[in-house]
Amino acid sequence: MTLEGRRILLAVTGGIAAYKTPLLIRELLARGAQVRVVRTAHAEQFVTDTTLAVLSQNPVSADLFAPTQEFPVLHVGLAEWADLFLVAPATANTLGKMAHGLADDLLTCIYLATQAPIMVAPAMEENMLNHPQVTANCARLRQDGVGWIDPETGPLASGASGKGRMAQIEKVISAVEQRLAVGDNLRHNDFDGRRLLVTAGPTLEDLDPVRFIGNRSSGKMGYAIASRARARGASVVMVSGPTHLQAPTGVKVVGVRSALDMLQACQEHFDGCDAAIMAAAVADYRPASVSDTKLKREAGLDSIALVENPDISAILGAQKGHRLLVAFAMETGQGLDQARRKLEKKNADFVVLNDLQQAGAGFAVDTNVVTIVDAASEQALAKMDKLDVADRILDELLRRLVS
Ligand code: CTP
């Protein structure tokens, strides 16, 4: 049984998909899990406490102030009980409260109090899901390390068809299984006392006050690494080129623009660190000169003279001493050879290779497909959420830090 003995705290919110939660509970129990249910006030409109209690074999908790014999403080007790906190279905309202740290009911207090991994299975009408505020809230939660179970497309409560249905029960279960399996070989505070430097995002190399040379990096991989490292107890400095992402909670972010700025910031912060993870997409070249005034079309421009940027990872690699260095290699062919070349050139301990030609890898998407390469081995990982990739990279790093 894949979830034998695992304690799943299922939080049910007030969306129509709550009618599926009795089945979800059944399937979790069938895999050996213990389940307790908390619900919001509105959830009661869609599923009864009797059903949830009978199926979960535990009382249902809804009231933050309900007297309890079991725990001195209900929300803290439940938060500590959980091996995993699963919000399914998660409404726009609850996601918004979680994203903003509001805690006006039992569910949201548990969210703030728990140290367990958290997953959400959103369910709402498509227009709500696509609302910029909801999108921003979801992005914030994902950056904070909340696991995301993507809603599906199909008939919605309104009768319209669109994206927003809660994921099928089997998908929810398999996401839970995966999350707990990843969690087995790591966990809370295993990076306690460690200091990490992470680079993220693109660098922009100015040509004049208006134009620059840049690249397509969204910063998602570096931000995922920084947020997971922080969640696991590390103190993290992230040197980030310009991105549209919000800073992960608790991470010190040093914003930079060009490769030269990034080099300077990295050199300032590498000293006290145990390791550096170089996830930024640094421009290899910059314009040889930057004009103070806007270049005019009439002046003509046949070509742009470029000069080479310093290789920040190679510089840190040469200086690293006992510290560890992780580089990335983004390739479009002959990946392993290229990764090994970079391993040597940068004096890295391992290289995270991603092949842009694989579906689900690369810029702007939330997933990645990577191979962890060192001098002696290569470990190909399946396509997974960037947060899970981040955890796997951190596992690999930790193994080397403690050995
Ligand atoms: N990197 C860096 N400083 C640079 C360039 C790259 O720190 N000036 C880091 C990246 O953050 C990444 C790794 O080096 O960890 C990528 O290696 P790189 O040699 O840049 O790869 P490419 O530029 O893609 O090399 P090539 O063009 O030879 O494929």
mmCIF file of C-alpha atoms in Angstrom, residues 9 36 61 66-82:
data_model
loop_
_atom_site.group_PDB
_atom_site.id
_atom_site.type_symbol
_atom_site.label_atom_id
_atom_site.label_comp_id
_atom_site.label_asym_id
_atom_site.label_seq_id
_atom_site.Cartn_x
_atom_site.Cartn_y
_atom_site.Cartn_z
ATOM 1 C CA LEU A 9 -5.054 16.124 6.638
ATOM 2 C CA ARG A 36 -8.668 13.527 9.033
ATOM 3 C CA SER A 61 -13.167 19.704 12.416
ATOM 4 C CA ALA A 66 -14.241 24.020 19.162
ATOM 5 C CA PRO A 67 -13.332 22.407 22.487
ATOM 6 C CA THR A 68 -11.074 19.408 21.975
ATOM 7 C CA GLN A 69 -9.766 16.746 24.339
ATOM 8 C CA GLU A 70 -7.219 15.533 21.870
ATOM 9 C CA PHE A 71 -4.986 18.588 21.439
ATOM 10 C CA PRO A 72 -4.350 21.567 23.719
ATOM 11 C CA VAL A 73 -4.816 23.854 20.683
ATOM 12 C CA LEU A 74 -6.813 22.386 17.812
ATOM 13 C CA HIS A 75 -5.141 24.035 14.806
ATOM 14 C CA VAL A 76 -1.638 23.434 16.160
ATOM 15 C CA GLY A 77 -2.454 19.830 17.031
ATOM 16 C CA LEU A 78 -3.854 19.098 13.578
ATOM 17 C CA ALA A 79 -0.968 20.956 11.895
ATOM 18 C CA GLU A 80 1.511 18.735 13.746
ATOM 19 C CA TRP A 81 -0.498 15.555 13.175
ATOM 20 C CA ALA A 82 -0.319 15.870 9.377
#
